Amino acid sequence: MFFTKTLTGLKQLGTFFYLVVVLILGNTAAWAPLAHSSEQKAVSDTGADLEARTREQSSEEDPLTIRQQEATETLPAVQRKEPNHAKVYGSLRVRYRGSDTQHGFSDGGSRLGIDGRYQFLPGKWIFARGEAGFNLLDEVKTLFNGGGNAEDPDGGRGDTFFRRLLYAGYESPNLFVVFGKTWSTYYKVTSFTDRFFGTGGKAAGTYNAGTDGGYTGTGRADNAFQTRLMVDFLPERWGLEPFQLNLQLQDGEPIPQIDGQRYGHGLGLSALLVTSTDFSLGIAYNHAQVRNDQDPVLRSRGLDGNATALALGARWFDDDWYLATVVARLQNQMTTDQGNYFDGVGWELYGQHRLGGKWWLTGGWNWLRPDGDQPLAGDYRVKFAVLGLRYALQDFDRVLYANLRDDRSLTADGSGTGNVLTIGLRWAL
């Protein structure tokens, strides 16, 4: 049928001591080892190796992750000479989607932003970024055809223009301190598989309960305080990059899809180990406190405890390929299509291989299944595979792509969701 239609909380004291240690390490002991590691990196990078890293950086959604990577690959003396800057940037992302039930053009995460960075002392910067997304094509379609926008992690909460990122912070060569709406510490790991264009990201808990993950703190976290620390304490002969340790704090954010209810304290932690051969292993944990889990309103929607997400991920890439997987244990984090929360396990896989020149083959799957003792989940499950083709005009900043999603997912009442074909364009401005 598809092919016949249009292819169409940690305790406060413990947290305090952690922050003290972070600030000490960020400004003293860890500096020298990181500088030495950077010197080695600058010497050892081959042209092909650097090309692969540059390509994968262009696929990163989180600008701070890119800055962290650059910090480990740049000599401190060179960093001190980096000029202050302020720039306006943008990315136009348009796509056509076709399925059994609907088809048409829509926005696919278009955004416009401003980014600035100022070095107030040698090796010390302050920075800020604001980024807005827009759904102009979706609004025009709604105006003429009625209806709303489908669930989309790249989208906002029903607005033509919406806030994607808004944060300010402090940076030294091995420490970042950030406050605002920023990509979460949890996303440091789940981003490994959030690489599909126009689909994906539905099984690891990043974008939960029909949101961008801002309230719970797993996606673009709202009103978050973060520290991102890089420490080079492991023997150099092991071929390891500086160890990354990340902390995130939130408080009092709304509980998605339940009016008048708010989380208590929120905590995010993640750690990443990266080798010089571009293999990464990461673990991430996010906790959003539900103060009164006996509230009948909450329990009627499936919330019976704190929202927690634990993810383990790995990735490896080279000149012509990329492979990543993430497994997540999710409790009171995800919702069905009817808005009911459930506990479950999710698994995401993503891979890409260069066919030749600028052509890339992409593929993978998303799988999320509620536990057996979740009656409000009904028959809900996420289960789809994706096969796609990309033409990378300029790394992944300017791309033409097509994805076919073979979807075996079910709604809570047992209905199938149907296959989807997506054809799109991403064009950095």
Short mmCIF file of C-alpha atoms in Angstrom, two decimals:
data_model
loop_
_atom_site.label_atom_id
_atom_site.label_comp_id
_atom_site.label_asym_id
_atom_site.label_seq_id
_atom_site.Cartn_x
_atom_site.Cartn_y
_atom_site.Cartn_z
CA MET A 1 0.00 0.00 0.00
CA PHE A 2 2.81 2.35 0.88
CA PHE A 3 4.50 1.99 -2.47
CA THR A 4 1.26 2.47 -4.40
CA LYS A 5 0.62 5.94 -2.95
CA THR A 6 2.80 9.00 -3.13
CA LEU A 7 6.17 7.95 -1.77
CA THR A 8 4.76 9.69 0.43
CA GLY A 9 19.06 14.59 44.33
CA LEU A 10 22.98 13.94 44.42
CA LYS A 11 23.24 15.54 47.88
CA GLN A 12 24.12 19.27 48.01
CA LEU A 13 27.35 18.70 49.93
CA GLY A 14 28.61 16.15 47.47
CA THR A 15 27.77 18.45 44.58
CA PHE A 16 29.60 21.33 46.28
CA PHE A 17 32.77 19.28 46.68
CA TYR A 18 32.52 18.11 43.07
CA LEU A 19 32.38 21.72 41.85
CA VAL A 20 35.37 22.66 44.00
CA VAL A 21 37.38 19.80 42.50
CA VAL A 22 36.28 20.79 38.99
CA LEU A 23 37.39 24.39 39.45
CA ILE A 24 40.74 23.35 40.91
CA LEU A 25 41.44 20.87 38.13
CA GLY A 26 40.19 23.28 35.51
CA ASN A 27 42.73 25.92 36.44
CA THR A 28 45.78 24.08 37.79
CA ALA A 29 46.84 20.45 37.73
CA ALA A 30 45.11 19.26 34.58
CA TRP A 31 46.48 22.08 32.43
CA ALA A 32 49.98 20.71 31.85
CA PRO A 33 48.95 17.15 30.89
CA LEU A 34 46.36 18.47 28.48
CA ALA A 35 48.87 20.78 26.84
CA HIS A 36 51.27 17.87 26.37
CA SER A 37 48.51 15.74 24.89
CA SER A 38 47.63 18.56 22.48
CA GLU A 39 51.23 18.76 21.30
CA GLN A 40 51.20 15.07 20.52
CA LYS A 41 47.88 15.37 18.78
CA ALA A 42 49.08 18.21 16.57
CA VAL A 43 52.05 16.12 15.48
CA SER A 44 50.31 12.78 15.03
CA ASP A 45 47.24 13.79 13.03
CA THR A 46 47.44 12.67 9.42
CA GLY A 47 45.56 14.46 6.67
CA ALA A 48 43.04 11.64 6.33
CA ASP A 49 42.52 11.41 10.09
CA LEU A 50 41.93 15.14 10.33
CA GLU A 51 39.49 14.99 7.43
CA ALA A 52 37.41 12.31 9.17
CA ARG A 53 37.29 14.30 12.40
CA THR A 54 36.34 17.48 10.58
CA ARG A 55 33.58 15.61 8.80
CA GLU A 56 32.15 14.19 12.02
CA GLN A 57 32.37 17.58 13.74
CA SER A 58 30.12 18.97 11.02
CA SER A 59 27.55 16.32 12.03
CA GLU A 60 27.56 17.35 15.70
CA GLU A 61 24.46 19.20 16.91
CA ASP A 62 26.15 20.42 20.11
CA PRO A 63 28.51 23.39 19.48
CA LEU A 64 30.18 22.89 22.87
CA THR A 65 31.14 19.34 21.97
CA ILE A 66 32.86 20.72 18.87
CA ARG A 67 34.73 23.28 21.02
CA GLN A 68 35.82 20.53 23.41
CA GLN A 69 37.18 18.48 20.54
CA GLU A 70 39.03 21.48 19.15
CA ALA A 71 40.54 22.19 22.58
CA THR A 72 42.13 18.73 22.72
CA GLU A 73 43.60 19.14 19.22
CA THR A 74 45.03 22.67 19.50
CA LEU A 75 48.25 23.76 21.15
CA PRO A 76 47.66 26.08 24.15
CA ALA A 77 49.99 28.66 22.62
CA VAL A 78 47.86 28.64 19.48
CA GLN A 79 44.66 28.86 21.50
CA ARG A 80 45.88 32.01 23.24
CA LYS A 81 46.28 33.67 19.86
CA GLU A 82 42.77 32.84 18.69
CA PRO A 83 40.92 36.09 17.95
CA ASN A 84 37.70 37.16 19.62
CA HIS A 85 34.74 36.65 17.36
CA ALA A 86 31.03 37.14 16.90
CA LYS A 87 29.20 35.57 14.00
CA VAL A 88 25.73 35.01 12.66
CA TYR A 89 25.03 31.55 11.26
CA GLY A 90 22.12 29.60 9.90
CA SER A 91 21.03 26.36 8.33
CA LEU A 92 18.09 25.84 5.99
CA ARG A 93 16.61 22.36 6.36
CA VAL A 94 13.68 21.44 4.15
CA ARG A 95 12.23 18.00 3.52
CA TYR A 96 9.47 16.14 1.75
CA ARG A 97 7.78 13.30 3.63
CA GLY A 98 5.45 10.72 2.17
CA SER A 99 3.52 7.93 3.83
CA ASP A 100 0.27 6.00 3.36
CA THR A 101 -1.74 8.71 5.09
CA GLN A 102 -0.06 12.04 4.35
CA HIS A 103 2.63 13.74 2.35
CA GLY A 104 4.09 17.19 1.85
CA PHE A 105 6.95 19.58 2.50
CA SER A 106 7.98 20.69 5.99
CA ASP A 107 10.83 22.25 7.93
CA GLY A 108 13.42 19.79 9.22
CA GLY A 109 15.18 21.72 11.96
CA SER A 110 15.97 25.02 10.21
CA ARG A 111 17.75 27.44 12.52
CA LEU A 112 19.36 30.88 12.76
CA GLY A 113 21.75 31.93 15.51
CA ILE A 114 24.49 34.19 16.81
CA ASP A 115 27.64 33.02 18.56
CA GLY A 116 30.32 35.06 20.34
CA ARG A 117 33.55 34.39 22.21
CA TYR A 118 35.88 36.81 24.08
CA GLN A 119 39.30 36.06 25.59
CA PHE A 120 39.51 38.18 28.75
CA LEU A 121 42.74 36.56 30.00
CA PRO A 122 45.29 34.37 28.22
CA GLY A 123 43.62 30.99 27.79
CA LYS A 124 40.35 32.14 29.43
CA TRP A 125 37.22 32.95 27.46
CA ILE A 126 33.64 33.93 28.04
CA PHE A 127 31.13 32.92 25.39
CA ALA A 128 27.45 33.07 24.56
CA ARG A 129 25.11 31.65 21.95
CA GLY A 130 21.50 32.17 20.98
CA GLU A 131 19.79 29.99 18.40
CA ALA A 132 16.22 30.08 17.13
CA GLY A 133 14.43 27.45 15.10
CA PHE A 134 11.57 28.12 12.75
CA ASN A 135 8.68 26.16 11.28
CA LEU A 136 7.57 28.47 8.48
CA LEU A 137 6.65 25.72 6.02
CA ASP A 138 4.71 23.87 8.72
CA GLU A 139 2.78 27.02 9.61
CA VAL A 140 1.88 27.68 5.97
CA LYS A 141 0.73 24.07 5.58
CA THR A 142 -1.38 24.33 8.73
CA LEU A 143 -2.90 27.60 7.54
CA PHE A 144 -4.12 26.10 4.28
CA ASN A 145 -4.71 22.47 5.23
CA GLY A 146 -5.40 22.51 8.96
CA GLY A 147 -3.91 20.04 11.40
CA GLY A 148 -0.66 20.25 13.29
CA ASN A 149 2.93 19.30 13.05
CA ALA A 150 3.91 15.73 13.77
CA GLU A 151 6.15 14.93 16.69
CA ASP A 152 9.61 16.10 15.77
CA PRO A 153 12.65 16.57 18.01
CA ASP A 154 13.92 19.30 15.68
CA GLY A 155 10.73 21.28 16.15
CA GLY A 156 9.52 23.60 18.87
CA ARG A 157 6.40 23.45 20.96
CA GLY A 158 3.94 24.65 18.35
CA ASP A 159 5.60 27.99 17.57
CA THR A 160 6.56 29.48 14.23
CA PHE A 161 9.79 30.63 15.87
CA PHE A 162 11.11 28.93 18.98
CA ARG A 163 14.20 28.90 21.17
CA ARG A 164 16.61 26.08 20.43
CA LEU A 165 19.62 27.28 22.42
CA LEU A 166 20.35 30.24 24.70
CA TYR A 167 23.34 30.06 27.01
CA ALA A 168 26.47 31.80 28.31
CA GLY A 169 29.58 30.39 29.90
CA TYR A 170 33.26 30.30 30.74
CA GLU A 171 35.91 28.32 28.89
CA SER A 172 39.49 27.34 29.62
CA PRO A 173 41.43 24.73 27.66
CA ASN A 174 40.05 21.88 29.78
CA LEU A 175 36.98 23.29 31.56
CA PHE A 176 33.64 24.61 30.36
CA VAL A 177 31.04 26.12 32.72
CA VAL A 178 27.67 26.85 31.10
CA PHE A 179 24.24 28.12 32.11
CA GLY A 180 21.08 28.32 30.01
CA LYS A 181 19.34 26.19 27.42
CA THR A 182 22.03 23.94 26.08
CA TRP A 183 22.56 20.41 24.83
CA SER A 184 22.51 18.08 27.82
CA THR A 185 25.26 16.00 29.39
CA TYR A 186 23.09 12.97 28.54
CA TYR A 187 23.27 13.92 24.86
CA LYS A 188 27.06 13.65 24.99
CA VAL A 189 26.45 9.90 24.68
CA THR A 190 23.11 9.57 22.88
CA SER A 191 24.34 11.91 20.14
CA PHE A 192 26.41 8.96 18.88
CA THR A 193 23.33 7.57 17.11
CA ASP A 194 21.29 10.76 16.61
CA ARG A 195 22.70 11.12 13.09
CA PHE A 196 19.81 10.31 10.78
CA PHE A 197 18.44 13.20 8.74
CA GLY A 198 14.69 13.60 9.07
CA THR A 199 14.09 10.67 11.41
CA GLY A 200 15.50 8.70 14.35
CA GLY A 201 16.32 9.69 17.92
CA LYS A 202 13.23 7.96 19.32
CA ALA A 203 14.60 5.09 21.43
CA ALA A 204 17.39 6.39 23.71
CA GLY A 205 15.34 8.85 25.77
CA THR A 206 16.82 12.07 24.35
CA TYR A 207 13.59 13.60 23.07
CA ASN A 208 10.92 12.48 25.51
CA ALA A 209 7.19 13.01 25.91
CA GLY A 210 6.79 14.97 22.68
CA THR A 211 9.42 17.60 23.63
CA ASP A 212 13.00 18.45 22.76
CA GLY A 213 14.06 16.91 26.08
CA GLY A 214 14.42 20.35 27.67
CA TYR A 215 12.25 19.89 30.75
CA THR A 216 13.57 16.48 31.78
CA GLY A 217 17.12 17.46 30.82
CA THR A 218 18.04 14.77 28.30
CA GLY A 219 17.92 16.79 25.06
CA ARG A 220 18.27 20.57 24.80
CA ALA A 221 18.12 21.08 28.56
CA ASP A 222 16.24 24.13 29.88
CA ASN A 223 17.76 26.39 32.57
CA ALA A 224 20.65 24.03 33.09
CA PHE A 225 23.95 24.60 34.90
CA GLN A 226 26.74 22.48 33.46
CA THR A 227 30.41 21.79 33.96
CA ARG A 228 32.37 19.93 31.32
CA LEU A 229 35.82 18.84 32.42
CA MET A 230 38.63 17.24 30.43
CA VAL A 231 41.48 15.62 32.38
CA ASP A 232 44.52 13.93 30.87
CA PHE A 233 45.54 11.56 33.68
CA LEU A 234 45.88 8.28 31.80
CA PRO A 235 49.23 7.00 30.43
CA GLU A 236 50.02 8.46 27.01
CA ARG A 237 51.14 5.08 25.68
CA TRP A 238 47.53 3.90 25.91
CA GLY A 239 46.61 6.26 23.09
CA LEU A 240 43.77 7.98 24.96
CA GLU A 241 42.35 11.47 24.62
CA PRO A 242 41.65 13.55 27.77
CA PHE A 243 38.94 11.92 29.89
CA GLN A 244 35.64 13.83 29.74
CA LEU A 245 33.47 14.22 32.85
CA ASN A 246 30.26 16.24 32.66
CA LEU A 247 27.78 17.43 35.30
CA GLN A 248 24.36 19.07 34.86
CA LEU A 249 21.92 20.55 37.40
CA GLN A 250 18.31 21.70 36.93
CA ASP A 251 15.43 22.54 39.26
CA GLY A 252 11.68 23.03 39.03
CA GLU A 253 11.08 22.34 35.34
CA PRO A 254 7.55 21.39 34.16
CA ILE A 255 6.68 17.72 33.79
CA PRO A 256 5.86 17.24 30.09
CA GLN A 257 2.21 16.66 29.13
CA ILE A 258 0.92 17.02 32.72
CA ASP A 259 -0.43 20.50 33.47
CA GLY A 260 0.51 22.16 36.76
CA GLN A 261 3.13 19.58 37.77
CA ARG A 262 6.86 20.23 38.08
CA TYR A 263 9.98 18.20 38.66
CA GLY A 264 12.14 18.80 41.73
CA HIS A 265 15.91 18.68 41.41
CA GLY A 266 17.42 17.44 38.17
CA LEU A 267 20.84 15.84 37.82
CA GLY A 268 22.80 14.73 34.78
CA LEU A 269 26.16 12.97 34.66
CA SER A 270 28.17 11.58 31.79
CA ALA A 271 31.69 10.32 31.17
CA LEU A 272 33.48 9.62 27.89
CA LEU A 273 36.67 7.81 27.02
CA VAL A 274 38.05 8.53 23.55
CA THR A 275 41.03 6.90 21.87
CA SER A 276 43.44 8.36 19.34
CA THR A 277 41.97 5.93 16.80
CA ASP A 278 38.56 7.67 17.09
CA PHE A 279 36.82 5.04 19.18
CA SER A 280 34.55 6.48 21.91
CA LEU A 281 32.89 4.78 24.87
CA GLY A 282 30.43 6.74 27.01
CA ILE A 283 27.99 6.36 29.86
CA ALA A 284 25.31 8.90 30.78
CA TYR A 285 22.72 9.16 33.55
CA ASN A 286 19.90 11.65 33.97
CA HIS A 287 17.57 12.01 36.97
CA ALA A 288 14.56 14.32 37.31
CA GLN A 289 12.91 14.19 40.73
CA VAL A 290 9.16 13.61 40.95
CA ARG A 291 8.33 15.01 44.39
CA ASN A 292 4.98 13.32 44.99
CA ASP A 293 4.77 10.08 43.07
CA GLN A 294 1.59 9.15 44.94
CA ASP A 295 -0.33 12.04 43.38
CA PRO A 296 -3.38 10.47 41.69
CA VAL A 297 -3.00 12.73 38.66
CA LEU A 298 0.56 11.56 38.09
CA ARG A 299 -0.23 7.91 38.68
CA SER A 300 -3.16 8.08 36.28
CA ARG A 301 -0.64 8.99 33.59
CA GLY A 302 1.80 6.22 34.49
CA LEU A 303 4.26 8.27 36.57
CA ASP A 304 5.10 6.20 39.65
CA GLY A 305 8.58 7.54 40.52
CA ASN A 306 11.46 9.73 39.41
CA ALA A 307 12.28 10.10 35.74
CA THR A 308 15.58 8.34 35.10
CA ALA A 309 17.57 7.52 31.99
CA LEU A 310 20.77 5.48 31.84
CA ALA A 311 22.56 5.17 28.50
CA LEU A 312 25.65 3.28 27.40
CA GLY A 313 27.06 4.12 24.00
CA ALA A 314 30.00 3.43 21.72
CA ARG A 315 31.10 4.75 18.35
CA TRP A 316 34.00 4.32 15.95
CA PHE A 317 34.76 6.07 12.69
CA ASP A 318 37.41 6.38 10.03
CA ASP A 319 37.85 8.00 6.64
CA ASP A 320 35.05 6.11 4.91
CA TRP A 321 32.75 4.83 7.65
CA TYR A 322 31.03 5.51 10.97
CA LEU A 323 29.34 3.03 13.32
CA ALA A 324 27.61 3.74 16.64
CA THR A 325 25.20 2.13 19.08
CA VAL A 326 23.39 3.27 22.24
CA VAL A 327 21.41 1.16 24.71
CA ALA A 328 19.21 2.90 27.30
CA ARG A 329 17.22 1.95 30.39
CA LEU A 330 14.35 4.42 30.77
CA GLN A 331 11.98 4.83 33.72
CA ASN A 332 9.13 7.38 33.82
CA GLN A 333 10.85 9.06 30.89
CA MET A 334 9.06 8.16 27.67
CA THR A 335 5.37 8.37 26.76
CA THR A 336 3.05 6.56 24.39
CA ASP A 337 1.13 8.29 21.63
CA GLN A 338 -1.65 8.75 24.22
CA GLY A 339 0.67 10.64 26.59
CA ASN A 340 1.04 7.90 29.21
CA TYR A 341 4.45 7.31 30.80
CA PHE A 342 6.10 3.90 30.94
CA ASP A 343 9.33 2.10 31.86
CA GLY A 344 11.25 0.35 29.12
CA VAL A 345 14.46 -0.39 27.27
CA GLY A 346 15.64 1.30 24.07
CA TRP A 347 18.30 0.56 21.49
CA GLU A 348 19.58 2.72 18.64
CA LEU A 349 22.07 1.81 15.91
CA TYR A 350 23.49 4.07 13.22
CA GLY A 351 26.07 3.52 10.50
CA GLN A 352 27.32 5.17 7.34
CA HIS A 353 29.71 4.11 4.59
CA ARG A 354 31.21 6.10 1.75
CA LEU A 355 30.20 4.58 -1.55
CA GLY A 356 32.60 6.81 -3.44
CA GLY A 357 33.36 10.49 -3.70
CA LYS A 358 30.57 12.46 -2.03
CA TRP A 359 28.06 9.59 -1.92
CA TRP A 360 27.26 7.92 1.40
CA LEU A 361 25.04 4.99 2.34
CA THR A 362 23.36 5.30 5.77
CA GLY A 363 21.39 2.83 7.84
CA GLY A 364 20.35 1.65 11.27
CA TRP A 365 17.36 1.23 13.53
CA ASN A 366 15.45 2.44 16.59
CA TRP A 367 13.86 -0.06 19.00
CA LEU A 368 11.97 0.81 22.19
CA ARG A 369 9.74 -1.56 24.13
CA PRO A 370 7.87 -0.97 27.41
CA ASP A 371 8.34 -3.43 30.26
CA GLY A 372 5.74 -6.17 30.56
CA ASP A 373 4.19 -4.68 33.71
CA GLN A 374 3.18 -1.35 32.13
CA PRO A 375 -0.59 -1.59 31.53
CA LEU A 376 -0.99 2.04 30.43
CA ALA A 377 1.48 1.44 27.60
CA GLY A 378 -0.90 -0.91 25.82
CA ASP A 379 0.67 -2.29 22.65
CA TYR A 380 2.95 0.72 22.19
CA ARG A 381 6.42 0.11 20.79
CA VAL A 382 8.99 1.80 18.55
CA LYS A 383 10.51 -0.49 15.96
CA PHE A 384 11.84 0.77 12.65
CA ALA A 385 14.83 0.40 10.35
CA VAL A 386 16.17 3.16 8.12
CA LEU A 387 18.09 2.93 4.86
CA GLY A 388 19.29 6.13 3.27
CA LEU A 389 21.49 7.80 0.69
CA ARG A 390 23.35 11.12 1.02
CA TYR A 391 25.20 13.36 -1.36
CA ALA A 392 27.56 15.46 0.79
CA LEU A 393 28.30 18.64 -1.13
CA GLN A 394 30.29 20.07 1.80
CA ASP A 395 30.89 17.48 4.52
CA PHE A 396 27.49 17.33 6.24
CA ASP A 397 26.89 21.09 6.26
CA ARG A 398 25.39 21.02 2.76
CA VAL A 399 23.68 17.75 1.94
CA LEU A 400 21.01 16.21 -0.25
CA TYR A 401 19.51 13.06 1.27
CA ALA A 402 16.79 10.43 1.03
CA ASN A 403 15.68 7.97 3.73
CA LEU A 404 13.24 5.08 3.62
CA ARG A 405 11.91 4.10 7.06
CA ASP A 406 10.56 0.55 7.27
CA ASP A 407 8.33 1.09 10.30
CA ARG A 408 6.90 -1.77 12.38
CA SER A 409 6.02 0.49 15.32
CA LEU A 410 2.66 0.26 17.08
CA THR A 411 0.52 2.83 18.84
CA ALA A 412 -0.96 2.08 22.27
CA ASP A 413 -4.14 0.71 20.69
CA GLY A 414 -2.16 -1.64 18.44
CA SER A 415 -2.39 0.35 15.20
CA GLY A 416 0.57 0.41 12.85
CA THR A 417 2.29 3.70 12.07
CA GLY A 418 3.29 3.03 8.46
CA ASN A 419 6.44 3.44 6.41
CA VAL A 420 7.86 6.87 5.58
CA LEU A 421 9.96 8.19 2.72
CA THR A 422 11.90 11.40 3.39
CA ILE A 423 13.77 13.46 0.79
CA GLY A 424 15.51 16.56 2.04
CA LEU A 425 18.09 19.31 1.85
CA ARG A 426 20.40 20.76 4.49
CA TRP A 427 22.20 23.94 3.51
CA ALA A 428 24.47 25.85 5.90
CA LEU A 429 24.27 29.60 5.35
#
